[in-house]
């Protein structure tokens, strides 16, 4: 039985679909939304890391606020409560690192434009290949 679900959200429509999928498919589970700020690509990761370090912890939480607000709105539609976690760094690495404490990871297939996907790489593919727990990829 699935008791703990980790949903990776980046603010994209596909990540919102992933949350809806988790809420539909696991209505009795504890659902935690993870948002990773900065460091997504080799090109922008360093600049994002510097900006985030200057903004500090508050900057990281400020960057995650719109994603978490939307996640709570979606959860409210299901009359469900969710937990939230924000981390800074590379999305695939953070998702994999957090997966250990969950029964399943749910995430969207991709996000952003074609250029974003080319620079960022395929987070879903990396998580799918390296996660210590089962992964559901929603499209």
GROMACS .gro file of N, CA, C and O in nm:
model
  556
    1UNK      N    1   0.084  -0.118   0.000
    1UNK     CA    2   0.000   0.000   0.000
    1UNK      C    3   0.089   0.125   0.000
    1UNK      O    4   0.187   0.132   0.073
    2UNK      N    5   0.053   0.219  -0.081
    2UNK     CA    6   0.130   0.343  -0.090
    2UNK      C    7   0.082   0.441   0.015
    2UNK      O    8  -0.035   0.481   0.017
    3UNK      N    9   0.175   0.479   0.104
    3UNK     CA   10   0.141   0.570   0.213
    3UNK      C   11   0.202   0.707   0.197
    3UNK      O   12   0.147   0.805   0.247
    4UNK      N   13   0.319   0.715   0.129
    4UNK     CA   14   0.388   0.844   0.115
    4UNK      C   15   0.425   0.865  -0.032
    4UNK      O   16   0.493   0.783  -0.091
    5UNK      N   17   0.382   0.980  -0.087
    5UNK     CA   18   0.404   1.012  -0.227
    5UNK      C   19   0.481   1.143  -0.236
    5UNK      O   20   0.442   1.243  -0.175
    6UNK      N   21   0.588   1.143  -0.314
    6UNK     CA   22   0.665   1.264  -0.341
    6UNK      C   23   0.629   1.311  -0.482
    6UNK      O   24   0.645   1.237  -0.577
    7UNK      N   25   0.580   1.435  -0.493
    7UNK     CA   26   0.546   1.493  -0.622
    7UNK      C   27   0.642   1.608  -0.649
    7UNK      O   28   0.649   1.702  -0.571
    8UNK      N   29   0.715   1.597  -0.760
    8UNK     CA   30   0.806   1.704  -0.799
    8UNK      C   31   0.729   1.805  -0.882
    8UNK      O   32   0.665   1.769  -0.981
    9UNK      N   33   0.732   1.932  -0.840
    9UNK     CA   34   0.661   2.038  -0.914
    9UNK      C   35   0.757   2.150  -0.948
    9UNK      O   36   0.834   2.194  -0.863
   10UNK      N   37   0.746   2.196  -1.073
   10UNK     CA   38   0.830   2.307  -1.118
   10UNK      C   39   0.747   2.425  -1.167
   10UNK      O   40   0.801   2.519  -1.222
   11UNK      N   41   0.617   2.419  -1.150
   11UNK     CA   42   0.530   2.527  -1.195
   11UNK      C   43   0.472   2.505  -1.333
   11UNK      O   44   0.390   2.583  -1.379
   12UNK      N   45   0.511   2.398  -1.400
   12UNK     CA   46   0.460   2.370  -1.534
   12UNK      C   47   0.323   2.302  -1.526
   12UNK      O   48   0.284   2.247  -1.422
   13UNK      N   49   0.251   2.305  -1.639
   13UNK     CA   50   0.123   2.236  -1.647
   13UNK      C   51   0.140   2.087  -1.622
   13UNK      O   52   0.056   2.024  -1.557
   14UNK      N   53   0.248   2.030  -1.673
   14UNK     CA   54   0.269   1.887  -1.654
   14UNK      C   55   0.296   1.851  -1.508
   14UNK      O   56   0.255   1.745  -1.462
   15UNK      N   57   0.361   1.940  -1.436
   15UNK     CA   58   0.382   1.911  -1.294
   15UNK      C   59   0.251   1.923  -1.217
   15UNK      O   60   0.229   1.851  -1.120
   16UNK      N   61   0.162   2.012  -1.262
   16UNK     CA   62   0.030   2.021  -1.200
   16UNK      C   63  -0.050   1.893  -1.228
   16UNK      O   64  -0.120   1.843  -1.141
   17UNK      N   65  -0.035   1.840  -1.349
   17UNK     CA   66  -0.099   1.712  -1.381
   17UNK      C   67  -0.047   1.601  -1.292
   17UNK      O   68  -0.121   1.512  -1.251
   18UNK      N   69   0.083   1.605  -1.264
   18UNK     CA   70   0.142   1.504  -1.176
   18UNK      C   71   0.080   1.510  -1.037
   18UNK      O   72   0.048   1.406  -0.978
   19UNK      N   73   0.061   1.631  -0.986
   19UNK     CA   74  -0.002   1.644  -0.854
   19UNK      C   75  -0.145   1.593  -0.857
   19UNK      O   76  -0.188   1.520  -0.767
   20UNK      N   77  -0.219   1.630  -0.961
   20UNK     CA   78  -0.357   1.581  -0.972
   20UNK      C   79  -0.360   1.428  -0.980
   20UNK      O   80  -0.447   1.364  -0.919
   21UNK      N   81  -0.267   1.371  -1.055
   21UNK     CA   82  -0.258   1.226  -1.065
   21UNK      C   83  -0.236   1.163  -0.927
   21UNK      O   84  -0.300   1.064  -0.891
   22UNK      N   85  -0.145   1.219  -0.852
   22UNK     CA   86  -0.116   1.167  -0.718
   22UNK      C   87  -0.238   1.179  -0.626
   22UNK      O   88  -0.270   1.085  -0.552
   23UNK      N   89  -0.306   1.292  -0.632
   23UNK     CA   90  -0.423   1.312  -0.548
   23UNK      C   91  -0.537   1.219  -0.588
   23UNK      O   92  -0.607   1.166  -0.501
   24UNK      N   93  -0.554   1.196  -0.718
   24UNK     CA   94  -0.657   1.103  -0.767
   24UNK      C   95  -0.622   0.959  -0.732
   24UNK      O   96  -0.706   0.884  -0.684
   25UNK      N   97  -0.499   0.921  -0.759
   25UNK     CA   98  -0.459   0.782  -0.746
   25UNK      C   99  -0.427   0.735  -0.605
   25UNK      O  100  -0.431   0.616  -0.577
   26UNK      N  101  -0.395   0.830  -0.519
   26UNK     CA  102  -0.354   0.795  -0.383
   26UNK      C  103  -0.423   0.888  -0.282
   26UNK      O  104  -0.357   0.962  -0.208
   27UNK      N  105  -0.556   0.883  -0.278
   27UNK     CA  106  -0.631   0.978  -0.194
   27UNK      C  107  -0.604   0.966  -0.044
   27UNK      O  108  -0.622   1.063   0.030
   28UNK      N  109  -0.557   0.851   0.001
   28UNK     CA  110  -0.532   0.831   0.144
   28UNK      C  111  -0.386   0.847   0.182
   28UNK      O  112  -0.350   0.835   0.299
   29UNK      N  113  -0.302   0.874   0.083
   29UNK     CA  114  -0.158   0.885   0.109
   29UNK      C  115  -0.121   1.025   0.156
   29UNK      O  116  -0.191   1.123   0.128
   30UNK      N  117  -0.008   1.032   0.224
   30UNK     CA  118   0.052   1.160   0.261
   30UNK      C  119   0.128   1.209   0.137
   30UNK      O  120   0.217   1.140   0.088
   31UNK      N  121   0.091   1.326   0.087
   31UNK     CA  122   0.152   1.377  -0.035
   31UNK      C  123   0.240   1.497  -0.002
   31UNK      O  124   0.197   1.591   0.065
   32UNK      N  125   0.363   1.491  -0.050
   32UNK     CA  126   0.460   1.598  -0.030
   32UNK      C  127   0.502   1.651  -0.167
   32UNK      O  128   0.538   1.574  -0.255
   33UNK      N  129   0.496   1.783  -0.182
   33UNK     CA  130   0.538   1.849  -0.305
   33UNK      C  131   0.680   1.902  -0.284
   33UNK      O  132   0.706   1.975  -0.189
   34UNK      N  133   0.768   1.866  -0.376
   34UNK     CA  134   0.907   1.913  -0.374
   34UNK      C  135   0.927   2.008  -0.491
   34UNK      O  136   0.895   1.975  -0.605
   35UNK      N  137   0.979   2.127  -0.461
   35UNK     CA  138   1.016   2.223  -0.566
   35UNK      C  139   1.164   2.252  -0.551
   35UNK      O  140   1.212   2.282  -0.441
   36UNK      N  141   1.237   2.242  -0.662
   36UNK     CA  142   1.381   2.266  -0.660
   36UNK      C  143   1.409   2.397  -0.731
   36UNK      O  144   1.369   2.416  -0.846
   37UNK      N  145   1.479   2.486  -0.662
   37UNK     CA  146   1.511   2.618  -0.715
   37UNK      C  147   1.657   2.623  -0.758
   37UNK      O  148   1.745   2.583  -0.683
   38UNK      N  149   1.679   2.672  -0.879
   38UNK     CA  150   1.815   2.700  -0.925
   38UNK      C  151   1.896   2.578  -0.961
   38UNK      O  152   1.861   2.465  -0.932
   39UNK      N  153   2.006   2.604  -1.027
   39UNK     CA  154   2.102   2.500  -1.058
   39UNK      C  155   2.057   2.398  -1.159
   39UNK      O  156   2.117   2.293  -1.169
   40UNK      N  157   1.955   2.428  -1.239
   40UNK     CA  158   1.900   2.329  -1.329
   40UNK      C  159   1.991   2.297  -1.446
   40UNK      O  160   1.991   2.188  -1.497
   41UNK      N  161   2.068   2.392  -1.491
   41UNK     CA  162   2.150   2.366  -1.608
   41UNK      C  163   2.294   2.405  -1.585
   41UNK      O  164   2.323   2.493  -1.504
   42UNK      N  165   2.387   2.343  -1.658
   42UNK     CA  166   2.526   2.382  -1.644
   42UNK      C  167   2.548   2.528  -1.681
   42UNK      O  168   2.629   2.596  -1.622
   43UNK      N  169   2.471   2.577  -1.778
   43UNK     CA  170   2.487   2.715  -1.823
   43UNK      C  171   2.440   2.815  -1.719
   43UNK      O  172   2.505   2.914  -1.692
   44UNK      N  173   2.323   2.791  -1.664
   44UNK     CA  174   2.262   2.888  -1.573
   44UNK      C  175   2.280   2.850  -1.426
   44UNK      O  176   2.253   2.930  -1.338
   45UNK      N  177   2.323   2.729  -1.400
   45UNK     CA  178   2.331   2.682  -1.262
   45UNK      C  179   2.418   2.768  -1.173
   45UNK      O  180   2.382   2.801  -1.061
   46UNK      N  181   2.533   2.807  -1.223
   46UNK     CA  182   2.624   2.887  -1.143
   46UNK      C  183   2.564   3.023  -1.114
   46UNK      O  184   2.567   3.070  -1.001
   47UNK      N  185   2.506   3.088  -1.214
   47UNK     CA  186   2.445   3.220  -1.195
   47UNK      C  187   2.328   3.210  -1.099
   47UNK      O  188   2.312   3.295  -1.011
   48UNK      N  189   2.246   3.106  -1.115
   48UNK     CA  190   2.133   3.089  -1.025
   48UNK      C  191   2.181   3.063  -0.883
   48UNK      O  192   2.127   3.117  -0.787
   49UNK      N  193   2.286   2.982  -0.870
   49UNK     CA  194   2.340   2.953  -0.737
   49UNK      C  195   2.392   3.077  -0.669
   49UNK      O  196   2.371   3.097  -0.549
   50UNK      N  197   2.461   3.162  -0.743
   50UNK     CA  198   2.512   3.287  -0.685
   50UNK      C  199   2.398   3.376  -0.642
   50UNK      O  200   2.397   3.429  -0.531
   51UNK      N  201   2.298   3.391  -0.730
   51UNK     CA  202   2.183   3.476  -0.697
   51UNK      C  203   2.110   3.423  -0.574
   51UNK      O  204   2.071   3.500  -0.487
   52UNK      N  205   2.093   3.292  -0.568
   52UNK     CA  206   2.023   3.234  -0.454
   52UNK      C  207   2.103   3.247  -0.326
   52UNK      O  208   2.048   3.272  -0.220
   53UNK      N  209   2.236   3.231  -0.335
   53UNK     CA  210   2.317   3.243  -0.214
   53UNK      C  211   2.314   3.386  -0.161
   53UNK      O  212   2.316   3.407  -0.041
   54UNK      N  213   2.308   3.483  -0.251
   54UNK     CA  214   2.299   3.621  -0.207
   54UNK      C  215   2.163   3.650  -0.145
   54UNK      O  216   2.151   3.725  -0.050
   55UNK      N  217   2.058   3.589  -0.200
   55UNK     CA  218   1.924   3.609  -0.147
   55UNK      C  219   1.903   3.526  -0.021
   55UNK      O  220   1.816   3.554   0.059
   56UNK      N  221   1.985   3.422  -0.006
   56UNK     CA  222   1.976   3.337   0.112
   56UNK      C  223   1.853   3.250   0.111
   56UNK      O  224   1.784   3.233   0.011
   57UNK      N  225   1.827   3.193   0.226
   57UNK     CA  226   1.713   3.102   0.244
   57UNK      C  227   1.581   3.170   0.208
   57UNK      O  228   1.493   3.107   0.149
   58UNK      N  229   1.567   3.298   0.240
   58UNK     CA  230   1.444   3.370   0.208
   58UNK      C  231   1.422   3.374   0.057
   58UNK      O  232   1.310   3.361   0.009
   59UNK      N  233   1.528   3.392  -0.019
   59UNK     CA  234   1.517   3.396  -0.165
   59UNK      C  235   1.470   3.264  -0.222
   59UNK      O  236   1.391   3.260  -0.317
   60UNK      N  237   1.518   3.156  -0.165
   60UNK     CA  238   1.477   3.023  -0.211
   60UNK      C  239   1.329   3.003  -0.183
   60UNK      O  240   1.254   2.957  -0.270
   61UNK      N  241   1.285   3.039  -0.063
   61UNK     CA  242   1.143   3.024  -0.028
   61UNK      C  243   1.056   3.117  -0.111
   61UNK      O  244   0.945   3.078  -0.152
   62UNK      N  245   1.103   3.238  -0.138
   62UNK     CA  246   1.028   3.331  -0.222
   62UNK      C  247   1.009   3.277  -0.362
   62UNK      O  248   0.903   3.290  -0.422
   63UNK      N  249   1.113   3.213  -0.416
   63UNK     CA  250   1.107   3.157  -0.551
   63UNK      C  251   1.007   3.040  -0.557
   63UNK      O  252   0.943   3.018  -0.660
   64UNK      N  253   0.993   2.967  -0.448
   64UNK     CA  254   0.903   2.851  -0.446
   64UNK      C  255   0.758   2.889  -0.416
   64UNK      O  256   0.667   2.810  -0.445
   65UNK      N  257   0.737   3.006  -0.362
   65UNK     CA  258   0.603   3.045  -0.316
   65UNK      C  259   0.494   3.030  -0.422
   65UNK      O  260   0.388   2.971  -0.394
   66UNK      N  261   0.513   3.078  -0.546
   66UNK     CA  262   0.404   3.063  -0.645
   66UNK      C  263   0.372   2.916  -0.677
   66UNK      O  264   0.256   2.881  -0.697
   67UNK      N  265   0.473   2.832  -0.680
   67UNK     CA  266   0.452   2.690  -0.707
   67UNK      C  267   0.373   2.627  -0.593
   67UNK      O  268   0.277   2.552  -0.615
   68UNK      N  269   0.409   2.659  -0.470
   68UNK     CA  270   0.340   2.602  -0.355
   68UNK      C  271   0.198   2.656  -0.342
   68UNK      O  272   0.107   2.583  -0.301
   69UNK      N  273   0.177   2.783  -0.374
   69UNK     CA  274   0.042   2.838  -0.371
   69UNK      C  275  -0.048   2.761  -0.467
   69UNK      O  276  -0.160   2.723  -0.433
   70UNK      N  277   0.003   2.737  -0.587
   70UNK     CA  278  -0.075   2.661  -0.687
   70UNK      C  279  -0.097   2.518  -0.640
   70UNK      O  280  -0.207   2.463  -0.656
   71UNK      N  281   0.003   2.457  -0.581
   71UNK     CA  282  -0.011   2.320  -0.531
   71UNK      C  283  -0.119   2.313  -0.424
   71UNK      O  284  -0.202   2.220  -0.423
   72UNK      N  285  -0.123   2.410  -0.334
   72UNK     CA  286  -0.227   2.412  -0.229
   72UNK      C  287  -0.365   2.436  -0.289
   72UNK      O  288  -0.464   2.380  -0.240
   73UNK      N  289  -0.373   2.518  -0.394
   73UNK     CA  290  -0.502   2.540  -0.461
   73UNK      C  291  -0.554   2.409  -0.521
   73UNK      O  292  -0.672   2.376  -0.508
   74UNK      N  293  -0.465   2.336  -0.587
   74UNK     CA  294  -0.504   2.208  -0.646
   74UNK      C  295  -0.545   2.110  -0.537
   74UNK      O  296  -0.647   2.042  -0.548
   75UNK      N  297  -0.469   2.102  -0.430
   75UNK     CA  298  -0.501   2.010  -0.320
   75UNK      C  299  -0.637   2.045  -0.259
   75UNK      O  300  -0.714   1.955  -0.223
   76UNK      N  301  -0.668   2.174  -0.250
   76UNK     CA  302  -0.796   2.217  -0.194
   76UNK      C  303  -0.913   2.167  -0.279
   76UNK      O  304  -1.020   2.136  -0.226
   77UNK      N  305  -0.892   2.158  -0.410
   77UNK     CA  306  -0.996   2.104  -0.499
   77UNK      C  307  -1.029   1.960  -0.462
   77UNK      O  308  -1.139   1.912  -0.488
   78UNK      N  309  -0.934   1.889  -0.406
   78UNK     CA  310  -0.951   1.749  -0.367
   78UNK      C  311  -0.979   1.736  -0.217
   78UNK      O  312  -0.985   1.625  -0.165
   79UNK      N  313  -0.993   1.851  -0.150
   79UNK     CA  314  -1.012   1.853  -0.005
   79UNK      C  315  -0.901   1.774   0.065
   79UNK      O  316  -0.925   1.694   0.154
   80UNK      N  317  -0.778   1.798   0.017
   80UNK     CA  318  -0.661   1.727   0.069
   80UNK      C  319  -0.558   1.824   0.123
   80UNK      O  320  -0.550   1.939   0.079
   81UNK      N  321  -0.482   1.778   0.218
   81UNK     CA  322  -0.370   1.856   0.271
   81UNK      C  323  -0.242   1.801   0.211
   81UNK      O  324  -0.230   1.680   0.187
   82UNK      N  325  -0.146   1.890   0.185
   82UNK     CA  326  -0.016   1.848   0.133
   82UNK      C  327   0.093   1.913   0.216
   82UNK      O  328   0.072   2.016   0.279
   83UNK      N  329   0.209   1.850   0.214
   83UNK     CA  330   0.330   1.907   0.272
   83UNK      C  331   0.412   1.964   0.158
   83UNK      O  332   0.398   1.921   0.043
   84UNK      N  333   0.502   2.057   0.189
   84UNK     CA  334   0.588   2.113   0.086
   84UNK      C  335   0.733   2.116   0.133
   84UNK      O  336   0.760   2.133   0.252
   85UNK      N  337   0.823   2.096   0.036
   85UNK     CA  338   0.967   2.105   0.062
   85UNK      C  339   1.027   2.185  -0.051
   85UNK      O  340   0.996   2.163  -0.169
   86UNK      N  341   1.115   2.278  -0.018
   86UNK     CA  342   1.189   2.351  -0.119
   86UNK      C  343   1.338   2.324  -0.099
   86UNK      O  344   1.385   2.318   0.015
   87UNK      N  345   1.407   2.301  -0.209
   87UNK     CA  346   1.551   2.279  -0.206
   87UNK      C  347   1.614   2.361  -0.317
   87UNK      O  348   1.549   2.396  -0.414
   88UNK      N  349   1.742   2.389  -0.303
   88UNK     CA  350   1.819   2.454  -0.409
   88UNK      C  351   1.914   2.350  -0.467
   88UNK      O  352   1.964   2.263  -0.396
   89UNK      N  353   1.935   2.358  -0.597
   89UNK     CA  354   2.029   2.266  -0.659
   89UNK      C  355   1.978   2.212  -0.790
   89UNK      O  356   1.891   2.270  -0.854
   90UNK      N  357   2.031   2.098  -0.826
   90UNK     CA  358   1.993   2.032  -0.952
   90UNK      C  359   1.866   1.950  -0.927
   90UNK      O  360   1.864   1.865  -0.836
   91UNK      N  361   1.761   1.972  -1.005
   91UNK     CA  362   1.633   1.905  -0.979
   91UNK      C  363   1.641   1.753  -0.971
   91UNK      O  364   1.590   1.695  -0.875
   92UNK      N  365   1.703   1.687  -1.067
   92UNK     CA  366   1.707   1.541  -1.065
   92UNK      C  367   1.775   1.490  -0.939
   92UNK      O  368   1.728   1.398  -0.873
   93UNK      N  369   1.888   1.549  -0.903
   93UNK     CA  370   1.963   1.507  -0.785
   93UNK      C  371   1.879   1.525  -0.658
   93UNK      O  372   1.873   1.437  -0.572
   94UNK      N  373   1.812   1.639  -0.645
   94UNK     CA  374   1.731   1.665  -0.525
   94UNK      C  375   1.613   1.568  -0.515
   94UNK      O  376   1.580   1.519  -0.408
   95UNK      N  377   1.549   1.542  -0.629
   95UNK     CA  378   1.436   1.449  -0.629
   95UNK      C  379   1.483   1.310  -0.587
   95UNK      O  380   1.422   1.245  -0.501
   96UNK      N  381   1.591   1.264  -0.644
   96UNK     CA  382   1.646   1.132  -0.611
   96UNK      C  383   1.686   1.127  -0.464
   96UNK      O  384   1.658   1.028  -0.395
   97UNK      N  385   1.750   1.232  -0.415
   97UNK     CA  386   1.792   1.234  -0.275
   97UNK      C  387   1.673   1.227  -0.179
   97UNK      O  388   1.682   1.165  -0.073
   98UNK      N  389   1.562   1.290  -0.215
   98UNK     CA  390   1.444   1.290  -0.128
   98UNK      C  391   1.359   1.164  -0.144
   98UNK      O  392   1.280   1.131  -0.056
   99UNK      N  393   1.374   1.093  -0.253
   99UNK     CA  394   1.287   0.979  -0.284
   99UNK      C  395   1.295   0.868  -0.179
   99UNK      O  396   1.195   0.798  -0.156
  100UNK      N  397   1.408   0.852  -0.117
  100UNK     CA  398   1.430   0.742  -0.022
  100UNK      C  399   1.320   0.731   0.083
  100UNK      O  400   1.282   0.622   0.122
  101UNK      N  401   1.268   0.842   0.129
  101UNK     CA  402   1.168   0.839   0.236
  101UNK      C  403   1.025   0.821   0.189
  101UNK      O  404   0.932   0.836   0.268
  102UNK      N  405   1.005   0.790   0.060
  102UNK     CA  406   0.870   0.782   0.004
  102UNK      C  407   0.848   0.646  -0.062
  102UNK      O  408   0.942   0.573  -0.091
  103UNK      N  409   0.721   0.614  -0.086
  103UNK     CA  410   0.687   0.489  -0.153
  103UNK      C  411   0.691   0.501  -0.304
  103UNK      O  412   0.710   0.402  -0.375
  104UNK      N  413   0.668   0.622  -0.355
  104UNK     CA  414   0.666   0.646  -0.499
  104UNK      C  415   0.696   0.794  -0.525
  104UNK      O  416   0.666   0.879  -0.442
  105UNK      N  417   0.755   0.821  -0.641
  105UNK     CA  418   0.777   0.958  -0.688
  105UNK      C  419   0.688   0.978  -0.809
  105UNK      O  420   0.681   0.890  -0.896
  106UNK      N  421   0.620   1.092  -0.814
  106UNK     CA  422   0.535   1.126  -0.929
  106UNK      C  423   0.586   1.258  -0.985
  106UNK      O  424   0.605   1.355  -0.910
  107UNK      N  425   0.608   1.263  -1.116
  107UNK     CA  426   0.652   1.386  -1.180
  107UNK      C  427   0.606   1.391  -1.324
  107UNK      O  428   0.568   1.288  -1.381
  108UNK      N  429   0.606   1.511  -1.381
  108UNK     CA  430   0.569   1.529  -1.520
  108UNK      C  431   0.681   1.485  -1.612
  108UNK      O  432   0.796   1.473  -1.572
  109UNK      N  433   0.646   1.463  -1.739
  109UNK     CA  434   0.745   1.415  -1.835
  109UNK      C  435   0.854   1.516  -1.863
  109UNK      O  436   0.969   1.482  -1.882
  110UNK      N  437   0.818   1.643  -1.867
  110UNK     CA  438   0.915   1.748  -1.895
  110UNK      C  439   0.852   1.882  -1.863
  110UNK      O  440   0.734   1.890  -1.833
  111UNK      N  441   0.932   1.987  -1.873
  111UNK     CA  442   0.878   2.121  -1.852
  111UNK      C  443   0.951   2.217  -1.943
  111UNK      O  444   1.056   2.186  -1.999
  112UNK      N  445   0.897   2.334  -1.957
  112UNK     CA  446   0.964   2.439  -2.031
  112UNK      C  447   0.965   2.419  -2.182
  112UNK      O  448   0.901   2.330  -2.236
  113UNK      N  449   1.040   2.503  -2.246
  113UNK     CA  450   1.052   2.502  -2.391
  113UNK      C  451   1.150   2.395  -2.437
  113UNK      O  452   1.220   2.334  -2.357
  114UNK      N  453   1.158   2.377  -2.567
  114UNK     CA  454   1.255   2.283  -2.623
  114UNK      C  455   1.397   2.321  -2.581
  114UNK      O  456   1.476   2.236  -2.542
  115UNK      N  457   1.426   2.450  -2.586
  115UNK     CA  458   1.560   2.495  -2.546
  115UNK      C  459   1.588   2.460  -2.400
  115UNK      O  460   1.697   2.414  -2.365
  116UNK      N  461   1.488   2.479  -2.312
  116UNK     CA  462   1.505   2.442  -2.171
  116UNK      C  463   1.536   2.294  -2.158
  116UNK      O  464   1.624   2.254  -2.082
  117UNK      N  465   1.463   2.210  -2.231
  117UNK     CA  466   1.484   2.066  -2.221
  117UNK      C  467   1.622   2.027  -2.272
  117UNK      O  468   1.683   1.935  -2.219
  118UNK      N  469   1.670   2.095  -2.376
  118UNK     CA  470   1.803   2.063  -2.428
  118UNK      C  471   1.913   2.100  -2.329
  118UNK      O  472   2.008   2.025  -2.311
  119UNK      N  473   1.899   2.216  -2.262
  119UNK     CA  474   2.001   2.259  -2.167
  119UNK      C  475   1.988   2.188  -2.033
  119UNK      O  476   2.086   2.151  -1.971
  120UNK      N  477   1.868   2.171  -1.987
  120UNK     CA  478   1.846   2.112  -1.855
  120UNK      C  479   1.867   1.961  -1.859
  120UNK      O  480   1.913   1.902  -1.764
  121UNK      N  481   1.837   1.899  -1.970
  121UNK     CA  482   1.842   1.754  -1.977
  121UNK      C  483   1.707   1.700  -1.938
  121UNK      O  484   1.615   1.774  -1.906
  122UNK      N  485   1.694   1.573  -1.938
  122UNK     CA  486   1.565   1.513  -1.908
  122UNK      C  487   1.562   1.469  -1.762
  122UNK      O  488   1.609   1.361  -1.728
  123UNK      N  489   1.507   1.555  -1.678
  123UNK     CA  490   1.499   1.528  -1.535
  123UNK      C  491   1.420   1.399  -1.510
  123UNK      O  492   1.462   1.314  -1.432
  124UNK      N  493   1.307   1.385  -1.578
  124UNK     CA  494   1.224   1.266  -1.558
  124UNK      C  495   1.302   1.140  -1.590
  124UNK      O  496   1.294   1.041  -1.516
  125UNK      N  497   1.377   1.140  -1.697
  125UNK     CA  498   1.454   1.022  -1.736
  125UNK      C  499   1.559   0.988  -1.631
  125UNK      O  500   1.574   0.872  -1.592
  126UNK      N  501   1.628   1.090  -1.583
  126UNK     CA  502   1.730   1.067  -1.480
  126UNK      C  503   1.669   1.013  -1.352
  126UNK      O  504   1.720   0.917  -1.293
  127UNK      N  505   1.558   1.072  -1.309
  127UNK     CA  506   1.492   1.026  -1.187
  127UNK      C  507   1.444   0.883  -1.206
  127UNK      O  508   1.463   0.797  -1.119
  128UNK      N  509   1.383   0.856  -1.321
  128UNK     CA  510   1.333   0.722  -1.351
  128UNK      C  511   1.445   0.617  -1.342
  128UNK      O  512   1.427   0.509  -1.288
  129UNK      N  513   1.561   0.651  -1.396
  129UNK     CA  514   1.672   0.557  -1.400
  129UNK      C  515   1.741   0.539  -1.265
  129UNK      O  516   1.795   0.432  -1.237
  130UNK      N  517   1.740   0.641  -1.181
  130UNK     CA  518   1.822   0.636  -1.059
  130UNK      C  519   1.746   0.635  -0.927
  130UNK      O  520   1.807   0.621  -0.821
  131UNK      N  521   1.616   0.651  -0.932
  131UNK     CA  522   1.538   0.658  -0.808
  131UNK      C  523   1.544   0.526  -0.732
  131UNK      O  524   1.534   0.418  -0.791
  132UNK      N  525   1.555   0.535  -0.600
  132UNK     CA  526   1.555   0.413  -0.518
  132UNK      C  527   1.413   0.357  -0.496
  132UNK      O  528   1.398   0.250  -0.439
  133UNK      N  529   1.311   0.430  -0.541
  133UNK     CA  530   1.172   0.386  -0.527
  133UNK      C  531   1.104   0.395  -0.664
  133UNK      O  532   1.155   0.462  -0.755
  134UNK      N  533   0.989   0.331  -0.681
  134UNK     CA  534   0.919   0.341  -0.810
  134UNK      C  535   0.887   0.485  -0.847
  134UNK      O  536   0.866   0.570  -0.760
  135UNK      N  537   0.882   0.510  -0.979
  135UNK     CA  538   0.856   0.644  -1.032
  135UNK      C  539   0.739   0.635  -1.129
  135UNK      O  540   0.737   0.548  -1.215
  136UNK      N  541   0.644   0.727  -1.113
  136UNK     CA  542   0.535   0.740  -1.208
  136UNK      C  543   0.558   0.871  -1.283
  136UNK      O  544   0.569   0.977  -1.221
  137UNK      N  545   0.565   0.861  -1.416
  137UNK     CA  546   0.586   0.979  -1.500
  137UNK      C  547   0.453   1.009  -1.570
  137UNK      O  548   0.399   0.924  -1.641
  138UNK      N  549   0.403   1.130  -1.548
  138UNK     CA  550   0.272   1.171  -1.600
  138UNK      C  551   0.290   1.261  -1.720
  138UNK      O  552   0.374   1.350  -1.719
  139UNK      N  553   0.211   1.237  -1.824
  139UNK     CA  554   0.217   1.326  -1.940
  139UNK      C  555   0.082   1.384  -1.972
  139UNK      O  556  -0.016   1.350  -1.919
   0.00000   0.00000   0.00000
